[in-house]
PDB file of N, CA and C in Angstrom:
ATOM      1  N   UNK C  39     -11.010 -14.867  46.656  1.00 46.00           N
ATOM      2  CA  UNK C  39     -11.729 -13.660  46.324  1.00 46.00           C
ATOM      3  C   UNK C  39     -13.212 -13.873  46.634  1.00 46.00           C
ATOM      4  N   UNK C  40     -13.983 -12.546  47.389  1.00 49.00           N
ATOM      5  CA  UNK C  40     -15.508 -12.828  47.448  1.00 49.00           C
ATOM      6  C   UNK C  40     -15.743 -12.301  46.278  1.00 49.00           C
ATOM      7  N   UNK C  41     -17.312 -12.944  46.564  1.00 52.00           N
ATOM      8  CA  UNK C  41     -18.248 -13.134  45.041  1.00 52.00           C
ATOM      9  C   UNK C  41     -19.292 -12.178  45.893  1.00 52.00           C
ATOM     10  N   UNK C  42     -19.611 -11.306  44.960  1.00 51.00           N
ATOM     11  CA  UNK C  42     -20.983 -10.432  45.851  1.00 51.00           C
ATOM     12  C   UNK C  42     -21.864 -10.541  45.579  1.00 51.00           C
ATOM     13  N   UNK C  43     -22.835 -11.074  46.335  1.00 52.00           N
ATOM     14  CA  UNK C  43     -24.017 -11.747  45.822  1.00 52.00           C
ATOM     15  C   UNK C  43     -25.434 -10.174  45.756  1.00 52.00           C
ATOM     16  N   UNK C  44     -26.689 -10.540  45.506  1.00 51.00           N
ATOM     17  CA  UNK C  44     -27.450  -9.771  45.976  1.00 51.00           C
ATOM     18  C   UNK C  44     -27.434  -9.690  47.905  1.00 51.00           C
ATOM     19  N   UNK C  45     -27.537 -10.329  48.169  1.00 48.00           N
ATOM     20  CA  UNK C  45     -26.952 -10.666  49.979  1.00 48.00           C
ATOM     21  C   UNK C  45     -26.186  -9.637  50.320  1.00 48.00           C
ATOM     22  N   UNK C  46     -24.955  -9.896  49.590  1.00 52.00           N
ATOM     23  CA  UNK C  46     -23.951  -8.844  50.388  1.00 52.00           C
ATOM     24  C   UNK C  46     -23.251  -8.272  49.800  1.00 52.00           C
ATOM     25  N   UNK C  47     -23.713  -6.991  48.877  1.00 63.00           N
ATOM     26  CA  UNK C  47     -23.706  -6.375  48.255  1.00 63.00           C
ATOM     27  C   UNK C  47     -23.350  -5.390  48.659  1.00 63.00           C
ATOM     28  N   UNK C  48     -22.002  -4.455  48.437  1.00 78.00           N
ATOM     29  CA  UNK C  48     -21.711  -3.115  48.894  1.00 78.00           C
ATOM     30  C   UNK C  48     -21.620  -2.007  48.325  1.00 78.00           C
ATOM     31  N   UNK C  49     -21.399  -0.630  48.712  1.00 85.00           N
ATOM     32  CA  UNK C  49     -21.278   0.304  47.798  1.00 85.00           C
ATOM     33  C   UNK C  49     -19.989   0.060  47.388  1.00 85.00           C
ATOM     34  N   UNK C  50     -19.892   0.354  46.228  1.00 93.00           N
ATOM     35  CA  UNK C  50     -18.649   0.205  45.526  1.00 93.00           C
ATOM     36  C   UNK C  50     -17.385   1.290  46.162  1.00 93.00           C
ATOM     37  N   UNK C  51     -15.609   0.522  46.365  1.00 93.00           N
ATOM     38  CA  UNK C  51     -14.895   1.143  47.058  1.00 93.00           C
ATOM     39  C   UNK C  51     -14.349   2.648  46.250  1.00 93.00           C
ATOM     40  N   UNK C  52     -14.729   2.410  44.999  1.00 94.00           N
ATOM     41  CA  UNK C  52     -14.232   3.652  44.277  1.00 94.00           C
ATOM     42  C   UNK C  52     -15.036   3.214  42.700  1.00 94.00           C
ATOM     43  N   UNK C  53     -15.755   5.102  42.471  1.00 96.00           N
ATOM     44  CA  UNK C  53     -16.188   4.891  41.153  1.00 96.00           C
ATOM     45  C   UNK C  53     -15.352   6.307  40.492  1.00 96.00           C
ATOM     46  N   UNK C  54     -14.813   6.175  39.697  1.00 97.00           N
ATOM     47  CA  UNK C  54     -13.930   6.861  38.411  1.00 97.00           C
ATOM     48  C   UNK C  54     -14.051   7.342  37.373  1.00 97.00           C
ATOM     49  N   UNK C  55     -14.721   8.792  36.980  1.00 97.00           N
ATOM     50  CA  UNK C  55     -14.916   9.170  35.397  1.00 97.00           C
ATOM     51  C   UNK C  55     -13.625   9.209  35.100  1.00 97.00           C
ATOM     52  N   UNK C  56     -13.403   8.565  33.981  1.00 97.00           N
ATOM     53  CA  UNK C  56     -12.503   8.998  32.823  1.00 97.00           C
ATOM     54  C   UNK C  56     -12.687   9.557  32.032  1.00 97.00           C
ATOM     55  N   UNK C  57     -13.238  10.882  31.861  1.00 95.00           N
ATOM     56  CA  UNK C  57     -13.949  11.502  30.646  1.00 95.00           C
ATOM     57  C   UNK C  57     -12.952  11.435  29.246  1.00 95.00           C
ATOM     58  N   UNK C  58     -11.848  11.584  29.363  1.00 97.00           N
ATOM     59  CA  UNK C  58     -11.203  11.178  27.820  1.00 97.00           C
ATOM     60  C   UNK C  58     -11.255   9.978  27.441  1.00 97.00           C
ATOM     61  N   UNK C  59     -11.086   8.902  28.306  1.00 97.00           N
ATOM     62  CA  UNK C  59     -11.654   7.704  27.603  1.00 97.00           C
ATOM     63  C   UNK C  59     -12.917   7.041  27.828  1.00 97.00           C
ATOM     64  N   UNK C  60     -13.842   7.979  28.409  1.00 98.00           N
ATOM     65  CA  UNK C  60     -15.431   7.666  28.268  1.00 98.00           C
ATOM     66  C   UNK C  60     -14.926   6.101  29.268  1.00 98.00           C
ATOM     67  N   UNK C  61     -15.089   6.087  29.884  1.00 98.00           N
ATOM     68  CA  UNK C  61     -15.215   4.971  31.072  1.00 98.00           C
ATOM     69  C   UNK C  61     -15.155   5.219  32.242  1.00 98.00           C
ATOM     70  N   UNK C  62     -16.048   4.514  33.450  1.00 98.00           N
ATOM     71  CA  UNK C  62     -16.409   4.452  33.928  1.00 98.00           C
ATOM     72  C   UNK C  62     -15.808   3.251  35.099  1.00 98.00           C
ATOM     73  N   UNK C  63     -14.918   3.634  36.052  1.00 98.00           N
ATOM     74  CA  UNK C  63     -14.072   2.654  36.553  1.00 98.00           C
ATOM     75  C   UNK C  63     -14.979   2.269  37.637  1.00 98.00           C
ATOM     76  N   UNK C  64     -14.921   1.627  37.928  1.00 97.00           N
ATOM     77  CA  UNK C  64     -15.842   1.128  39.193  1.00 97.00           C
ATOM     78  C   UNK C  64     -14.554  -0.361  39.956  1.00 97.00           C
ATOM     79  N   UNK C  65     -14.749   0.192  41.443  1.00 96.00           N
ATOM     80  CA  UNK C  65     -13.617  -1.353  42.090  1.00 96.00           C
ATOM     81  C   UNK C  65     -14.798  -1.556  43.041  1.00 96.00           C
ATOM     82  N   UNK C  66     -14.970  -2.808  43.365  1.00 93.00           N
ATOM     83  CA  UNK C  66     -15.595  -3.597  44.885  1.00 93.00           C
ATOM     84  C   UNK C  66     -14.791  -3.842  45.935  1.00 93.00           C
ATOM     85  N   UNK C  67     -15.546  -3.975  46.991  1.00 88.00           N
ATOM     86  CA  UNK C  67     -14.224  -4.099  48.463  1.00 88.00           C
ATOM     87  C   UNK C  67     -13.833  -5.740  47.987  1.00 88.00           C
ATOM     88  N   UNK C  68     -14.029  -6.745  47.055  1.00 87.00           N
ATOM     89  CA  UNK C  68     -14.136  -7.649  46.839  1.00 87.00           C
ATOM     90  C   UNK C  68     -12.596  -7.705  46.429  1.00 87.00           C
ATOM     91  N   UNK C  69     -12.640  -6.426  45.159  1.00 91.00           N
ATOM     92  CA  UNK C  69     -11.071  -6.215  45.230  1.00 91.00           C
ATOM     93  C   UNK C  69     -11.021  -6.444  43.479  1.00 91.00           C
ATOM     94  N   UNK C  70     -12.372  -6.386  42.901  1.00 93.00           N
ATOM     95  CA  UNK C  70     -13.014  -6.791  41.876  1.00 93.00           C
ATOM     96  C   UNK C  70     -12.876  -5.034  40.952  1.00 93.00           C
ATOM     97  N   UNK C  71     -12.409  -4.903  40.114  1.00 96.00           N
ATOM     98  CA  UNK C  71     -12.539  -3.756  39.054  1.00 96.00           C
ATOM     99  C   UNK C  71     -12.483  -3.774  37.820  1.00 96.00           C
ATOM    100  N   UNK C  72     -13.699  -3.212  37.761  1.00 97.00           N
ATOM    101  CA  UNK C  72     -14.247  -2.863  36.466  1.00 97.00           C
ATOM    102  C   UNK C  72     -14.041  -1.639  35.606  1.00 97.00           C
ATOM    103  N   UNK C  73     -13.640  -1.740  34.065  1.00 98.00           N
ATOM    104  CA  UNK C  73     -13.347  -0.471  33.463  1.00 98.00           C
ATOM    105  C   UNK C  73     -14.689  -0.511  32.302  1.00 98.00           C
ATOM    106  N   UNK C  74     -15.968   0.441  32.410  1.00 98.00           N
ATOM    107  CA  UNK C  74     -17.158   0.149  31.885  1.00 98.00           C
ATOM    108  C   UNK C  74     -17.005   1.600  31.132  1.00 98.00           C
ATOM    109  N   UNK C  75     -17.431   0.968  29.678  1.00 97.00           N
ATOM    110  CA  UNK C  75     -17.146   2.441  28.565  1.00 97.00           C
ATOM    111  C   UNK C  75     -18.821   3.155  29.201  1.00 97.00           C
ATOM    112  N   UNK C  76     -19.056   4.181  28.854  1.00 97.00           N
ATOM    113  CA  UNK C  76     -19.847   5.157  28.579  1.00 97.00           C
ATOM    114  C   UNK C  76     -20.945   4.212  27.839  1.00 97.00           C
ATOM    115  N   UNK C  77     -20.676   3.618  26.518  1.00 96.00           N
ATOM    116  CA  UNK C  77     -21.530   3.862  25.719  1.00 96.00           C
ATOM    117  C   UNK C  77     -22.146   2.513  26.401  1.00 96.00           C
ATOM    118  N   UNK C  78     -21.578   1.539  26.578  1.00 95.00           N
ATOM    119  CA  UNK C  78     -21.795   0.514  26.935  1.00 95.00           C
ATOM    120  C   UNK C  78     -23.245   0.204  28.450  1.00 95.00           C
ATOM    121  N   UNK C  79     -22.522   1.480  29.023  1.00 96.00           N
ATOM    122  CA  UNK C  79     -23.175   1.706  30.362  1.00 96.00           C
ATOM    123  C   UNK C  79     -24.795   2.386  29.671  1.00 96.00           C
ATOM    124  N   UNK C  80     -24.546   3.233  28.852  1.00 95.00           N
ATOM    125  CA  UNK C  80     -25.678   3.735  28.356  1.00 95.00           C
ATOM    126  C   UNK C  80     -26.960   3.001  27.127  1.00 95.00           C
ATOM    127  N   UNK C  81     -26.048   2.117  26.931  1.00 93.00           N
ATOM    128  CA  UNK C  81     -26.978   0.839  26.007  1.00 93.00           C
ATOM    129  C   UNK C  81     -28.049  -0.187  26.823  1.00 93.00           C
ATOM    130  N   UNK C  82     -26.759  -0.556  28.039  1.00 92.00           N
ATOM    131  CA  UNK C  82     -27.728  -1.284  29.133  1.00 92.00           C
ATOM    132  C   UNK C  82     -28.087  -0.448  29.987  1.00 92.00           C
ATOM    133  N   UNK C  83     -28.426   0.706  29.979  1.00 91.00           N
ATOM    134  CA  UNK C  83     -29.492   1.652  30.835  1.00 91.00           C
ATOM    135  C   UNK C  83     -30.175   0.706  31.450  1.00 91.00           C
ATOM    136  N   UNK C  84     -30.423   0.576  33.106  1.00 89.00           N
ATOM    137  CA  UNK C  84     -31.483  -0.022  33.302  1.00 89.00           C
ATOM    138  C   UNK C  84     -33.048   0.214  33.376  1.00 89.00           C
ATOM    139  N   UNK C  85     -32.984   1.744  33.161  1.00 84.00           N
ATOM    140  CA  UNK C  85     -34.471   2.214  32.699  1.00 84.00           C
ATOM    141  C   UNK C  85     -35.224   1.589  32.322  1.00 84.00           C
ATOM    142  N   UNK C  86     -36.909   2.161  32.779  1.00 66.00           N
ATOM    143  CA  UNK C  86     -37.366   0.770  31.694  1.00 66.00           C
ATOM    144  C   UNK C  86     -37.854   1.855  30.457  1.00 66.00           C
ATOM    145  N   UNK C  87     -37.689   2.750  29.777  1.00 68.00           N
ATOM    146  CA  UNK C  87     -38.040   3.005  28.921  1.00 68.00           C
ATOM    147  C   UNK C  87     -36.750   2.533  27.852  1.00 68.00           C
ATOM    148  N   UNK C  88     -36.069   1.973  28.472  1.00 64.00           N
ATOM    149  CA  UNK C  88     -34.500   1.150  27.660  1.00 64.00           C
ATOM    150  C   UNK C  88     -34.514  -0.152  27.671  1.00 64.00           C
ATOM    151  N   UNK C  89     -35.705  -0.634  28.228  1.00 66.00           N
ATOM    152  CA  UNK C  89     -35.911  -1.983  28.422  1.00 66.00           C
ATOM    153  C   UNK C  89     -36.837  -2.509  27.390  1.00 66.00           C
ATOM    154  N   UNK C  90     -37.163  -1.081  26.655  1.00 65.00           N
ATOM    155  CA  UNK C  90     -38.750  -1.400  25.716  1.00 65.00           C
ATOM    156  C   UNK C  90     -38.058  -1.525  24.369  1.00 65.00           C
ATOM    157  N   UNK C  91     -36.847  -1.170  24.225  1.00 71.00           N
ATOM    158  CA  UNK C  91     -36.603  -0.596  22.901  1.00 71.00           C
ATOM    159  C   UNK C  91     -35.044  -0.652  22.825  1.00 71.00           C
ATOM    160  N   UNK C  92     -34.101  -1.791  21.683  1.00 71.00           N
ATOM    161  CA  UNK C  92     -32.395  -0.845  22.041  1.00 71.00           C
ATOM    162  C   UNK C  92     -32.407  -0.240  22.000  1.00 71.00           C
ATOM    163  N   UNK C  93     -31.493   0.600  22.021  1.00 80.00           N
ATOM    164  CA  UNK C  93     -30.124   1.932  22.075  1.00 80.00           C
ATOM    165  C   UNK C  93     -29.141   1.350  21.055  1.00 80.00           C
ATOM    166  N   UNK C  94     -28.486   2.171  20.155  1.00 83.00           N
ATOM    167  CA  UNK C  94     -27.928   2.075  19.334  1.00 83.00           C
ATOM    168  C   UNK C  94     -27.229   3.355  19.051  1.00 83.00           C
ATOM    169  N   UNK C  95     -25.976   3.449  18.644  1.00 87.00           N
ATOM    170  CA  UNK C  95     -25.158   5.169  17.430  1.00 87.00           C
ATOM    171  C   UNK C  95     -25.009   6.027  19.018  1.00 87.00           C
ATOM    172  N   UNK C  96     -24.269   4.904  19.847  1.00 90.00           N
ATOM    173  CA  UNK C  96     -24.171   5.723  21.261  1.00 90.00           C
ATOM    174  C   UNK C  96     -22.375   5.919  21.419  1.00 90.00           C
ATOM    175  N   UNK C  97     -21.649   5.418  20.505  1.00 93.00           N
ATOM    176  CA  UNK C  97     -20.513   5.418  20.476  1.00 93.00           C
ATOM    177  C   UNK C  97     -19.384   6.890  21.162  1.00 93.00           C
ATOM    178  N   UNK C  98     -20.444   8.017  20.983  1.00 95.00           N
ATOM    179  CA  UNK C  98     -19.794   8.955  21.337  1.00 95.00           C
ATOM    180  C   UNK C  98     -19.890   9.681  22.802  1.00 95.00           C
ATOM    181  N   UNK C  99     -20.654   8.643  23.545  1.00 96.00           N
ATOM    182  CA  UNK C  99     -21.449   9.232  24.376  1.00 96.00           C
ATOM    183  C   UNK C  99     -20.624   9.738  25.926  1.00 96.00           C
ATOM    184  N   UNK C 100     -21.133  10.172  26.638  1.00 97.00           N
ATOM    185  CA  UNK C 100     -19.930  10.355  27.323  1.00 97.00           C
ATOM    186  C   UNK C 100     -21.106  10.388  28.898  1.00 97.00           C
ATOM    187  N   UNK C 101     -20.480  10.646  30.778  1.00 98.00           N
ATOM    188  CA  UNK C 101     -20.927  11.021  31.405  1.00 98.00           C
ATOM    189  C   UNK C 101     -20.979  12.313  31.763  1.00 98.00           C
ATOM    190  N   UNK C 102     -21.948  12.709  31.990  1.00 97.00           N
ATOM    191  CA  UNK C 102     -21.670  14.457  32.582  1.00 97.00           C
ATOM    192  C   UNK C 102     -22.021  14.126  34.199  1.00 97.00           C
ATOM    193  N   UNK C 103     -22.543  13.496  34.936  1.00 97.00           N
ATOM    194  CA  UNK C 103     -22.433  13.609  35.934  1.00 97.00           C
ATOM    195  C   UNK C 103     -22.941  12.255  36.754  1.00 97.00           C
ATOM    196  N   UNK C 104     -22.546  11.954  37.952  1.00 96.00           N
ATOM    197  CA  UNK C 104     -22.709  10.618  38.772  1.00 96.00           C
ATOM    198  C   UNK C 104     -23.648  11.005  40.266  1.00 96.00           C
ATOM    199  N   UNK C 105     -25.030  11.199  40.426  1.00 96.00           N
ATOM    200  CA  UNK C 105     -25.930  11.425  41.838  1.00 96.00           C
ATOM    201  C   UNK C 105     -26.034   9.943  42.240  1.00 96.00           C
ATOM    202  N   UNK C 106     -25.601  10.344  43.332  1.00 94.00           N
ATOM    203  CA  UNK C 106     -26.024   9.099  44.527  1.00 94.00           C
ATOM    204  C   UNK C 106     -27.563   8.749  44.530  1.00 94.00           C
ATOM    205  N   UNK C 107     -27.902   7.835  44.676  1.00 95.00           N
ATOM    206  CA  UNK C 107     -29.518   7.644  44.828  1.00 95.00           C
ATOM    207  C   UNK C 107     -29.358   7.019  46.654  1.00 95.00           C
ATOM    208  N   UNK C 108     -29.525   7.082  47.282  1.00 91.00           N
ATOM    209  CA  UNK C 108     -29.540   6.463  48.726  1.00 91.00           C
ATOM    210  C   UNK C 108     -28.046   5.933  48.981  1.00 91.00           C
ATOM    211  N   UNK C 109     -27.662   4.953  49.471  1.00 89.00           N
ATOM    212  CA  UNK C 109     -26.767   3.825  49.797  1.00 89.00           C
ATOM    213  C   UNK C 109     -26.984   2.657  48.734  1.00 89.00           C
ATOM    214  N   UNK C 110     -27.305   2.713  47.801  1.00 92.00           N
ATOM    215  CA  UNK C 110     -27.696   1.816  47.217  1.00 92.00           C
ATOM    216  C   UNK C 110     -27.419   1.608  45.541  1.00 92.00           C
ATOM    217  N   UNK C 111     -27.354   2.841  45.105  1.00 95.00           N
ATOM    218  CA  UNK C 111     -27.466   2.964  43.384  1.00 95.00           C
ATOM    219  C   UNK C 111     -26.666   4.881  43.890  1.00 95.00           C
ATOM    220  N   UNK C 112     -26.303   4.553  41.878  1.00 96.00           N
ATOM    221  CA  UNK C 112     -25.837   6.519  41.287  1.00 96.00           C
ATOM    222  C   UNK C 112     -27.013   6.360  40.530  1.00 96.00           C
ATOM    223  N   UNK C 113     -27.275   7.570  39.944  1.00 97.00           N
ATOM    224  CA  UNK C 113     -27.823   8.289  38.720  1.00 97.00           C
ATOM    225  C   UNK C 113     -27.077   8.064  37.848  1.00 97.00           C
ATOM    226  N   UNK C 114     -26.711   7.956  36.542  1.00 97.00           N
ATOM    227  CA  UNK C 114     -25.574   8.148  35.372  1.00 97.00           C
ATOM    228  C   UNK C 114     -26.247   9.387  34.557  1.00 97.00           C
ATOM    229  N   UNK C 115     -26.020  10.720  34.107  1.00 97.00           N
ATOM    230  CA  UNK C 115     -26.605  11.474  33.424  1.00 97.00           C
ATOM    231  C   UNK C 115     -25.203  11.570  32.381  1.00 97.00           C
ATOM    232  N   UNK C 116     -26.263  11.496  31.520  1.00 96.00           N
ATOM    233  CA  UNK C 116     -25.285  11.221  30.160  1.00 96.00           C
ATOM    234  C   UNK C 116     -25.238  12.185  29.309  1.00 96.00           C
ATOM    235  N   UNK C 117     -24.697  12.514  28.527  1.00 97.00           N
ATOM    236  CA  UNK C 117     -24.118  13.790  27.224  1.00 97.00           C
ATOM    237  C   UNK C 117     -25.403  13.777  26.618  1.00 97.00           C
ATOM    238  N   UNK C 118     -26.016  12.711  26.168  1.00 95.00           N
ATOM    239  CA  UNK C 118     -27.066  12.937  25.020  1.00 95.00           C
ATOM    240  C   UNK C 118     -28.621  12.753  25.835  1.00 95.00           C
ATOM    241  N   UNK C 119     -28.445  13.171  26.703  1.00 93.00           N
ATOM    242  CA  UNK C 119     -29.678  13.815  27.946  1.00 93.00           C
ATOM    243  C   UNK C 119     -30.661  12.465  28.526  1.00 93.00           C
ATOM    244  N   UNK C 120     -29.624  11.275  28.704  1.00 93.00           N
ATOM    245  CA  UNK C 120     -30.739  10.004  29.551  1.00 93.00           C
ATOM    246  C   UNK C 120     -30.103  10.641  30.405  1.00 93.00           C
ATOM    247  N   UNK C 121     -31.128  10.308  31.270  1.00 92.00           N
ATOM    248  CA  UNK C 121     -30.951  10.427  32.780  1.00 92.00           C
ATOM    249  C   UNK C 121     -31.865   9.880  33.546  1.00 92.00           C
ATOM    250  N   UNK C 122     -32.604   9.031  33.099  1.00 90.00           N
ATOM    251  CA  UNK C 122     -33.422   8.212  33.997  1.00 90.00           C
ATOM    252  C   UNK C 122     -32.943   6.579  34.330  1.00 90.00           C
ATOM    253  N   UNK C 123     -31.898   6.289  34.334  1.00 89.00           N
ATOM    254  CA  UNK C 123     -31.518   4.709  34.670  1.00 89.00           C
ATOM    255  C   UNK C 123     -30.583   4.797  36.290  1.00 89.00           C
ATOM    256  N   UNK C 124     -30.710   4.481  36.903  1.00 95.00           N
ATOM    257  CA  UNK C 124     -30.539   4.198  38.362  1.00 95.00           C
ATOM    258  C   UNK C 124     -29.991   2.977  38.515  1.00 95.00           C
ATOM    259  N   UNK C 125     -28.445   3.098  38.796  1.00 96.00           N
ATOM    260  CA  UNK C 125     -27.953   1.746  38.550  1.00 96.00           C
ATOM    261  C   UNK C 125     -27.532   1.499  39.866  1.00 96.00           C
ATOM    262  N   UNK C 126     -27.983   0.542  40.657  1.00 95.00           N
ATOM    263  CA  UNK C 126     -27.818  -0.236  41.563  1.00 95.00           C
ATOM    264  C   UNK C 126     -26.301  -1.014  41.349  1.00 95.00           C
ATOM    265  N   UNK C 127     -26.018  -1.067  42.756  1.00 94.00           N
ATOM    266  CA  UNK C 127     -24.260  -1.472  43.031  1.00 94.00           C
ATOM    267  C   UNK C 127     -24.783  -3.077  42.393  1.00 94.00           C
ATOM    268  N   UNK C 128     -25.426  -3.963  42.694  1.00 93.00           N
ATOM    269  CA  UNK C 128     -25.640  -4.763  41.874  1.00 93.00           C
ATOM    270  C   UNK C 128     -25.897  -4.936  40.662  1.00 93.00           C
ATOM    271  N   UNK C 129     -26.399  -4.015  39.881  1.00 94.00           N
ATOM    272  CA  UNK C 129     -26.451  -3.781  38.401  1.00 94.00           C
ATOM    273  C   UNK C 129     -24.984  -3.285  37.989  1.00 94.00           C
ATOM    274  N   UNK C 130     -24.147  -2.546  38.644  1.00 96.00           N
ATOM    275  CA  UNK C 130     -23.063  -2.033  38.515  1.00 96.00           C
ATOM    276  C   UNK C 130     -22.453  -3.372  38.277  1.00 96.00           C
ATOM    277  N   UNK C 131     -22.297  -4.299  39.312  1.00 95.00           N
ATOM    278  CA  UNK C 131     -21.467  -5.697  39.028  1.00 95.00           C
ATOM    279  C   UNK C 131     -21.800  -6.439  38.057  1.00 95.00           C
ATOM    280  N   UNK C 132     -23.125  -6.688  38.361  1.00 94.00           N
ATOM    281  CA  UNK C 132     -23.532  -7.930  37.169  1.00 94.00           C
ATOM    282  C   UNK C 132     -23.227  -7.373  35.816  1.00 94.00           C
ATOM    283  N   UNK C 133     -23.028  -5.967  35.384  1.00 95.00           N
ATOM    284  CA  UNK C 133     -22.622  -5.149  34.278  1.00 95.00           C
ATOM    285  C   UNK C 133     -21.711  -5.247  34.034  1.00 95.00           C
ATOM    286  N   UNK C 134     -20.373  -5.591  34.868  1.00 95.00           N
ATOM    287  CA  UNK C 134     -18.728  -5.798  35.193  1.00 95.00           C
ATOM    288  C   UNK C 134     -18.460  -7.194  34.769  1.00 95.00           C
ATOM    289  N   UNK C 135     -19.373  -8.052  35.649  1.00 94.00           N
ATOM    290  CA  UNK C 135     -19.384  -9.501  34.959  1.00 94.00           C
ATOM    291  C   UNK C 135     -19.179 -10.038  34.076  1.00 94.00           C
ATOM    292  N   UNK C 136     -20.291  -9.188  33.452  1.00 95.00           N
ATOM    293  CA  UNK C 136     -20.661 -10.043  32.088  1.00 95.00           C
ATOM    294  C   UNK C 136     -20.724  -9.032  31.344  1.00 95.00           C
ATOM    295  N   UNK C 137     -19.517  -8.039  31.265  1.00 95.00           N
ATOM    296  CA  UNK C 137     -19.314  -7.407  29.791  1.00 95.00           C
ATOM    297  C   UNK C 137     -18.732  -8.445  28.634  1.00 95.00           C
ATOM    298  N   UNK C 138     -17.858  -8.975  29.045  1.00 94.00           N
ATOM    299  CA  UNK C 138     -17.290  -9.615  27.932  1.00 94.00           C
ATOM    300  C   UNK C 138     -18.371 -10.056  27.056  1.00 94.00           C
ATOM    301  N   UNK C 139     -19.560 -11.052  27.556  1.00 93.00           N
ATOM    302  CA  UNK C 139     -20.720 -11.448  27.775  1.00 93.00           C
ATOM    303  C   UNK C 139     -21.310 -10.996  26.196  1.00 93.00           C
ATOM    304  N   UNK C 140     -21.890  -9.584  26.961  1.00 90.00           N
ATOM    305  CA  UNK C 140     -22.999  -8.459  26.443  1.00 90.00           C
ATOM    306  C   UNK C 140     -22.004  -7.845  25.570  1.00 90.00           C
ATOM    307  N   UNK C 141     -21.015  -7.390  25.736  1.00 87.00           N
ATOM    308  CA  UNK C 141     -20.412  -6.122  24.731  1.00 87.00           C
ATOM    309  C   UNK C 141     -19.544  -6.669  24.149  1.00 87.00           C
ATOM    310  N   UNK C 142     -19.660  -7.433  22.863  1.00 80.00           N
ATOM    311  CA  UNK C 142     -18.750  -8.007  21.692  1.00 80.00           C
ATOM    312  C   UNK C 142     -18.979  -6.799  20.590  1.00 80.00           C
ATOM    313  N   UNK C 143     -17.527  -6.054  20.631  1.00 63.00           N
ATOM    314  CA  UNK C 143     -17.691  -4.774  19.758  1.00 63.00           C
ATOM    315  C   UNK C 143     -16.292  -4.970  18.955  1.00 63.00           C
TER     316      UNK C 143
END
């Protein structure tokens, strides 16, 4: 299996709302898939006004919609009105990675 580095990094082969179960499927051509909740995605916002401060009582949160930013990153616009975090296909992975990691719930 490849490992995707910052190097060679692709757009992801398929990204997936699940709006009833608030997740966020994401697969790599790597062959690598990820099932990323909502709230989870919205805690690690990579914003930096999310970088100043947690997020917390996001449990219910959901996506309303996924914008492309270039070849490179989506938008995530969320139920409870963030919409400024721009998640890069590499933030997308390293998020996939290391949920187990970050999200002990």
């Amino acid at each position: 299996m490849k490992i995707m580095t910052e190097e060679n990094r692709q757009a992801p082969r398929q990204l997936i709302l699940h709006k009833k179960s608030r997740t966020l499927e994401v697969e790599f051509e790597t062959g690598e898939r990820f099932h990323l909740p909502c709230e989870y995605l919205r805690v690690f916002s990579p914003s930096a006004e999310m970088r100043e401060k947690p997020v917390t009582g996001k449990e219910n949160v959901n996506i309303l919609a996924i914008e492309p930013v270039g070849n490179y990153a989506v938008k995530l616009v969320f139920s409870d009105g963030h919409r400024t975090g721009i998640y890069s296909w590499t933030t997308l992975y390293t998020l996939g990675i290391h949920q187990q990691k970050n999200w002990k719930k």
